[in-house]
Tab-separated table of C-alpha atoms in Angstrom:
chain	number	residue	atom	x	y	z
A	24	MET	CA	-250.452	-4.637	193.699
A	25	PHE	CA	-249.783	-0.995	192.860
A	26	TRP	CA	-247.242	-0.554	195.679
A	27	LYS	CA	-245.463	-3.756	194.710
A	28	THR	CA	-245.191	-2.571	191.096
A	29	LEU	CA	-243.886	0.809	192.258
A	30	TYR	CA	-241.340	-0.862	194.516
A	31	ASN	CA	-240.050	-3.082	191.690
A	32	PHE	CA	-239.804	-0.067	189.391
A	33	ARG	CA	-237.694	1.838	191.927
A	34	VAL	CA	-235.386	-1.154	192.408
A	35	ASP	CA	-234.933	-1.449	188.619
A	36	MET	CA	-234.138	2.243	188.340
A	37	LEU	CA	-231.577	2.107	191.150
A	38	THR	CA	-229.944	-0.898	189.491
A	39	LEU	CA	-229.764	0.976	186.183
A	40	VAL	CA	-228.205	4.024	187.862
A	41	PHE	CA	-225.639	1.815	189.587
A	42	VAL	CA	-224.673	0.139	186.317
A	43	CYS	CA	-224.329	3.490	184.560
A	44	LEU	CA	-222.164	4.869	187.338
A	45	SER	CA	-219.985	1.759	187.246
A	46	ILE	CA	-219.475	2.113	183.507
A	47	SER	CA	-218.726	5.809	183.905
A	48	VAL	CA	-216.160	5.248	186.655
A	49	THR	CA	-214.510	2.444	184.700
A	50	GLY	CA	-214.266	4.727	181.694
A	51	LEU	CA	-212.688	7.491	183.764
A	52	HIS	CA	-210.006	5.142	185.016
A	53	ALA	CA	-209.310	3.923	181.494
A	54	ALA	CA	-208.888	7.455	180.113
A	55	PHE	CA	-205.484	9.152	180.030
A	56	THR	CA	-203.635	6.026	181.117
A	57	VAL	CA	-199.934	5.246	180.889
A	58	THR	CA	-198.902	1.589	180.860
A	59	VAL	CA	-195.432	0.088	181.274
A	60	GLY	CA	-194.289	-3.265	179.983
A	61	SER	CA	-192.937	-4.266	183.400
A	62	PRO	CA	-192.647	-2.246	186.603
A	63	SER	CA	-189.366	-4.001	187.438
A	64	VAL	CA	-186.604	-4.723	184.929
A	65	LYS	CA	-183.267	-6.466	185.546
A	66	VAL	CA	-180.337	-6.554	183.140
A	67	LYS	CA	-176.665	-7.469	183.328
A	68	GLU	CA	-174.114	-4.674	183.217
A	69	ASN	CA	-172.899	-3.648	179.726
A	70	GLU	CA	-176.003	-5.113	178.032
A	71	GLY	CA	-178.823	-3.212	176.321
A	72	VAL	CA	-182.358	-2.956	177.689
A	73	ASP	CA	-185.762	-1.536	176.735
A	74	LEU	CA	-188.004	0.334	179.157
A	75	LYS	CA	-191.424	0.112	177.507
A	76	CYS	CA	-194.030	2.795	178.082
A	77	SER	CA	-197.300	3.223	176.142
A	78	TYR	CA	-200.347	5.459	176.571
A	79	THR	CA	-203.996	5.698	175.557
A	80	ALA	CA	-205.114	7.583	172.435
A	81	ASP	CA	-206.962	10.297	174.352
A	82	PHE	CA	-203.634	12.070	175.030
A	83	GLY	CA	-203.708	13.065	171.360
A	84	ALA	CA	-201.494	12.418	168.366
A	85	THR	CA	-198.499	14.324	169.733
A	86	PRO	CA	-198.523	14.201	173.545
A	87	ARG	CA	-195.687	15.570	175.649
A	88	ILE	CA	-193.495	12.689	176.853
A	89	GLU	CA	-190.800	13.088	179.477
A	90	TRP	CA	-188.491	10.632	181.215
A	91	LYS	CA	-187.054	11.241	184.681
A	92	PHE	CA	-184.419	9.211	186.498
A	93	LYS	CA	-183.965	8.919	190.280
A	94	ASP	CA	-180.776	7.168	191.318
A	95	LEU	CA	-180.249	4.999	194.388
A	96	LYS	CA	-179.152	8.027	196.417
A	97	GLY	CA	-182.396	9.873	195.743
A	98	TYR	CA	-181.162	12.424	193.190
A	99	GLN	CA	-183.661	12.990	190.360
A	100	PHE	CA	-183.170	14.624	186.964
A	101	PHE	CA	-184.475	14.538	183.378
A	102	ILE	CA	-182.982	12.240	180.781
A	103	TYR	CA	-185.542	13.139	178.082
A	104	PHE	CA	-187.167	16.582	178.146
A	105	ALA	CA	-188.989	18.775	175.629
A	106	GLY	CA	-188.471	16.225	172.891
A	107	MET	CA	-184.711	16.043	173.408
A	108	ILE	CA	-182.322	13.623	175.075
A	109	THR	CA	-180.306	15.456	177.721
A	110	ALA	CA	-176.582	15.928	177.136
A	111	GLU	CA	-175.415	13.285	179.610
A	112	TYR	CA	-177.422	10.585	177.826
A	113	GLU	CA	-176.737	11.469	174.199
A	114	GLY	CA	-175.462	8.400	172.392
A	115	ARG	CA	-176.483	6.161	175.295
A	116	ILE	CA	-180.262	6.031	174.912
A	117	THR	CA	-182.842	6.059	172.140
A	118	VAL	CA	-186.407	7.265	172.745
A	119	TYR	CA	-189.042	5.806	170.424
A	120	ASN	CA	-192.810	5.551	170.228
A	121	GLY	CA	-193.426	3.013	172.945
A	122	GLY	CA	-190.427	3.322	175.183
A	123	LEU	CA	-186.783	4.039	175.794
A	124	ARG	CA	-183.738	1.903	175.017
A	125	PHE	CA	-180.315	1.866	176.647
A	126	ASN	CA	-177.573	0.781	174.263
A	127	LYS	CA	-175.416	-0.369	177.181
A	128	VAL	CA	-176.109	0.021	180.900
A	129	THR	CA	-173.700	0.591	183.750
A	130	ARG	CA	-174.202	0.048	187.462
A	131	ALA	CA	-174.858	3.784	187.857
A	132	ASP	CA	-178.051	3.363	185.799
A	133	SER	CA	-179.808	1.402	188.563
A	134	GLY	CA	-182.798	3.337	189.889
A	135	ASP	CA	-186.358	4.486	189.129
A	136	TYR	CA	-187.420	5.746	185.693
A	137	ASP	CA	-190.621	7.805	185.455
A	138	CYS	CA	-192.469	7.860	182.136
A	139	GLU	CA	-194.688	10.976	182.152
A	140	VAL	CA	-197.286	11.689	179.445
A	141	SER	CA	-199.518	14.761	179.108
A	142	GLY	CA	-201.845	16.087	176.420
A	143	ASN	CA	-205.438	17.187	175.760
A	144	GLY	CA	-205.696	18.204	179.407
A	145	GLY	CA	-204.779	14.768	180.720
A	146	TYR	CA	-201.737	13.509	182.618
A	147	ASP	CA	-200.434	10.194	183.894
A	148	GLU	CA	-197.119	8.625	184.807
A	149	LYS	CA	-195.703	5.215	185.654
A	150	THR	CA	-192.410	4.138	187.205
A	151	ILE	CA	-190.048	1.385	186.079
A	152	LYS	CA	-187.447	0.124	188.532
A	153	LEU	CA	-184.228	-0.825	186.730
A	154	THR	CA	-181.688	-3.037	188.478
A	155	VAL	CA	-178.330	-3.445	186.751
A	156	LEU	CA	-176.909	-6.799	187.831
A	157	VAL	CA	-173.272	-6.684	188.936
A	158	PRO	CA	-171.450	-9.558	190.678
A	159	PRO	CA	-169.864	-8.810	194.036
A	160	SER	CA	-166.186	-7.922	194.277
A	161	LYS	CA	-163.763	-9.139	196.909
A	162	PRO	CA	-165.099	-7.596	200.123
A	163	VAL	CA	-163.028	-5.292	202.293
A	164	SER	CA	-163.074	-6.488	205.892
A	165	ARG	CA	-161.835	-5.022	209.169
A	166	ILE	CA	-160.771	-7.731	211.622
A	167	PRO	CA	-158.571	-6.886	214.633
A	168	SER	CA	-155.655	-9.229	215.221
A	169	SER	CA	-155.744	-8.886	219.012
A	170	VAL	CA	-158.503	-7.887	221.442
A	171	THR	CA	-158.995	-7.875	225.199
A	172	THR	CA	-161.365	-10.213	227.015
A	173	GLY	CA	-164.654	-8.522	227.927
A	174	SER	CA	-164.381	-5.714	225.399
A	175	ASN	CA	-166.883	-4.890	222.669
A	176	VAL	CA	-165.499	-5.919	219.283
A	177	ARG	CA	-166.965	-5.303	215.824
A	178	LEU	CA	-165.797	-6.949	212.615
A	179	THR	CA	-166.935	-5.289	209.385
A	180	CYS	CA	-167.299	-6.464	205.801
A	181	PHE	CA	-168.283	-4.464	202.716
A	182	ASP	CA	-168.585	-5.140	198.996
A	183	ALA	CA	-168.655	-1.902	197.006
A	184	ASP	CA	-169.689	-3.303	193.624
A	185	GLY	CA	-172.519	-5.818	194.016
A	186	SER	CA	-175.889	-4.920	192.489
A	187	PRO	CA	-178.343	-5.685	193.923
A	188	PRO	CA	-176.500	-5.051	197.201
A	189	SER	CA	-174.744	-8.081	198.614
A	190	THR	CA	-175.652	-9.970	201.750
A	191	TYR	CA	-172.893	-11.292	203.973
A	192	LYS	CA	-171.736	-14.448	205.734
A	193	TRP	CA	-168.995	-14.867	208.291
A	194	TYR	CA	-166.701	-17.858	208.766
A	195	LYS	CA	-164.657	-18.852	211.798
A	196	ASP	CA	-161.897	-21.405	211.243
A	197	ASN	CA	-163.472	-22.168	207.828
A	198	THR	CA	-166.835	-22.984	209.452
A	199	PRO	CA	-169.828	-20.812	208.476
A	200	LEU	CA	-171.357	-18.998	211.437
A	201	PRO	CA	-175.174	-19.109	211.681
A	202	GLU	CA	-176.963	-15.785	211.719
A	203	ASP	CA	-178.485	-16.630	215.118
A	204	PRO	CA	-176.115	-18.800	217.222
A	205	THR	CA	-178.759	-19.501	219.886
A	206	LYS	CA	-180.647	-21.779	217.469
A	207	PHE	CA	-177.747	-24.207	216.997
A	208	PRO	CA	-176.322	-26.386	219.822
A	209	ASN	CA	-172.745	-26.156	218.524
A	210	PHE	CA	-172.825	-22.359	218.675
A	211	LYS	CA	-175.059	-21.700	221.689
A	212	ASN	CA	-172.113	-20.606	223.853
A	213	LEU	CA	-171.165	-17.857	221.400
A	214	THR	CA	-172.694	-14.421	221.924
A	215	TYR	CA	-171.989	-12.613	218.659
A	216	LYS	CA	-174.572	-10.638	216.674
A	217	MET	CA	-174.500	-10.863	212.884
A	218	ASN	CA	-176.110	-8.426	210.457
A	219	VAL	CA	-176.258	-10.143	207.055
A	220	PHE	CA	-177.303	-6.902	205.337
A	221	ASN	CA	-174.539	-4.509	206.412
A	222	GLY	CA	-171.833	-7.137	207.017
A	223	ASN	CA	-171.192	-6.435	210.707
A	224	LEU	CA	-170.208	-9.191	213.139
A	225	GLU	CA	-170.272	-7.842	216.683
A	226	PHE	CA	-169.156	-9.368	219.969
A	227	PRO	CA	-170.770	-7.351	222.807
A	228	ILE	CA	-168.519	-9.063	225.380
A	229	VAL	CA	-165.754	-10.953	223.605
A	230	SER	CA	-164.334	-14.062	225.279
A	231	LYS	CA	-161.506	-16.507	224.632
A	232	LEU	CA	-164.032	-18.807	222.936
A	233	ASP	CA	-164.130	-16.218	220.152
A	234	THR	CA	-160.438	-16.614	219.295
A	235	GLY	CA	-160.096	-17.889	215.728
A	236	SER	CA	-159.457	-17.149	212.071
A	237	TYR	CA	-162.256	-15.045	210.551
A	238	PHE	CA	-163.211	-14.060	207.012
A	239	CYS	CA	-166.402	-12.829	205.366
A	240	GLU	CA	-168.231	-13.701	202.157
A	241	ALA	CA	-170.337	-11.414	199.937
A	242	SER	CA	-173.018	-12.706	197.563
A	243	ASN	CA	-175.976	-11.277	195.632
A	244	GLY	CA	-177.005	-14.165	193.346
A	245	GLU	CA	-174.814	-12.950	190.484
A	246	ASP	CA	-171.807	-15.088	189.617
A	247	THR	CA	-169.879	-16.725	192.490
A	248	PRO	CA	-169.703	-15.374	196.059
A	249	GLN	CA	-166.520	-13.479	196.918
A	250	ARG	CA	-164.481	-13.996	200.093
A	251	GLY	CA	-162.280	-11.575	201.960
A	252	ASP	CA	-158.902	-12.325	203.494
A	253	ALA	CA	-158.768	-14.471	206.641
A	254	VAL	CA	-157.343	-12.826	209.774
A	255	LEU	CA	-156.540	-14.517	213.070
A	256	MET	CA	-158.244	-12.684	215.938
A	257	GLU	CA	-156.692	-13.531	219.286
A	258	VAL	CA	-158.571	-12.793	222.499
A	259	ARG	CA	-156.253	-12.154	225.450
A	260	ASP	CA	-156.777	-11.600	229.143
A	261	VAL	CA	-155.490	-8.430	230.747
A	262	ASP	CA	-152.552	-9.364	233.021
A	263	ASN	CA	-151.764	-6.608	235.498
A	264	SER	CA	-149.784	-8.736	237.992
A	265	GLN	CA	-146.399	-7.906	236.448
A	266	ALA	CA	-147.172	-4.384	235.418
A	267	PRO	CA	-145.654	-2.465	238.435
A	268	ALA	CA	-142.433	-4.522	238.474
A	269	VAL	CA	-141.945	-4.158	234.743
A	270	LYS	CA	-142.663	-0.491	234.840
A	271	GLY	CA	-140.154	0.066	237.635
A	272	SER	CA	-137.387	-1.675	235.720
A	273	LEU	CA	-137.808	0.403	232.584
A	274	SER	CA	-136.397	3.822	231.864
A	275	THR	CA	-138.722	6.798	231.540
A	276	GLU	CA	-138.182	6.881	227.768
A	277	THR	CA	-138.912	3.153	227.398
A	278	GLN	CA	-142.091	3.390	229.499
A	279	ASN	CA	-143.518	5.873	226.985
A	280	VAL	CA	-143.106	3.492	224.041
A	281	PRO	CA	-146.408	1.717	223.207
A	282	SER	CA	-146.420	-2.047	223.236
A	283	LYS	CA	-146.660	-3.943	219.969
A	284	ILE	CA	-150.316	-4.721	220.631
A	285	THR	CA	-151.136	-1.063	221.369
A	286	MET	CA	-149.292	0.033	218.255
A	287	ASN	CA	-151.330	-2.423	216.149
A	288	HIS	CA	-154.533	-0.977	217.557
A	289	MET	CA	-153.356	2.568	216.796
A	290	LEU	CA	-152.431	1.680	213.221
A	291	GLU	CA	-155.737	-0.127	212.645
A	292	LYS	CA	-157.664	2.833	214.044
A	293	GLN	CA	-155.738	5.369	211.937
A	294	TYR	CA	-156.228	3.249	208.814
A	295	GLY	CA	-159.945	3.089	209.497
A	296	VAL	CA	-160.083	6.903	209.855
A	297	PHE	CA	-158.231	7.375	206.554
A	298	MET	CA	-160.608	4.979	204.776
A	299	LEU	CA	-163.646	6.795	206.211
A	300	GLN	CA	-162.269	10.167	205.078
A	301	GLU	CA	-161.665	8.770	201.594
A	302	VAL	CA	-165.255	7.464	201.370
A	303	LYS	CA	-166.647	10.814	202.563
A	304	LEU	CA	-164.547	12.671	199.979
A	305	LYS	CA	-165.786	10.410	197.169
A	306	LEU	CA	-169.407	10.977	198.270
A	307	GLU	CA	-168.889	14.761	198.292
A	308	ILE	CA	-167.398	14.607	194.778
A	309	GLN	CA	-170.352	12.542	193.513
A	310	LYS	CA	-172.786	14.973	195.138
A	311	LEU	CA	-171.034	17.927	193.482
A	312	GLU	CA	-171.134	16.209	190.068
A	313	LEU	CA	-174.868	15.585	190.435
A	314	GLU	CA	-175.465	19.232	191.403
A	315	ILE	CA	-173.568	20.320	188.272
A	316	THR	CA	-175.719	17.972	186.158
A	317	LYS	CA	-178.916	19.396	187.665
A	318	LEU	CA	-177.697	22.936	186.980
A	319	LYS	CA	-176.947	22.058	183.340
A	320	LEU	CA	-180.454	20.644	182.909
A	321	GLU	CA	-182.026	23.769	184.420
A	322	LEU	CA	-179.993	25.929	182.019
A	323	GLN	CA	-181.108	23.771	179.083
A	324	LYS	CA	-184.714	24.111	180.205
A	325	LEU	CA	-184.433	27.911	180.478
A	326	GLY	CA	-182.847	28.083	177.032
A	327	GLN	CA	-185.723	26.150	175.464
A	328	GLU	CA	-188.516	28.223	177.002
A	329	PRO	CA	-190.000	30.903	174.680
């Protein structure tokens, strides 16, 4: 009887200790806690939006609150620091007890917003993902007008404005192409590969069956989908049977003149290079502007330190 009583007493004590530890752990998790209204917020471009952020009382009456922004390219900087709105956001945002409000958002405001709170030795932060909704624009497509049988051909499509990023469809002769042609009897003889996320339509070994009028469509759920211009892509066989005779009948100067088809390829290639250089230049300019912004913020921070 004695041992049974002792055993029950030990079980009761262990249960009590477990309950106390559970309460203690729960209390620790509840202390110094930051809470956001929603971890993901979506808003149409040019509209206002609130990013709500609250915190527990144990941070004190006047905790330090900071807001950081990380854009879609990964650059991060302060928008509210040391009780002040940074210069780039003056007149655009209002910080109040319980959150931050944008008067009007632009597509460049899409990204992650960190609400950081510290005080009385405690610290916590939460992130709000803001997506500014922008309908797609008319996509820019690259479709060759003439290709050679058996070659590798890639058609490209890109919408620069859609937010969230657009997904893409391709049409041939006004008929939508399925993402996977092997799953549909009417398309099983086609060997293209479609990437609906980057807009590429690739023919590893193009054939005459692929001749047709092509255009792409960009959509992201905002407003109506946008279509690019249709271009007729003609697949031709290489005919070398007449090449020696033709070459022999031409003058040396005439033989050095590219054919119309070759000239088209050269122009398309050069245009593609120019477009790529333009995109790279724009990216470098944006990167430089962000570096300048970061430098300004560092200078502001140094000027505010005692």
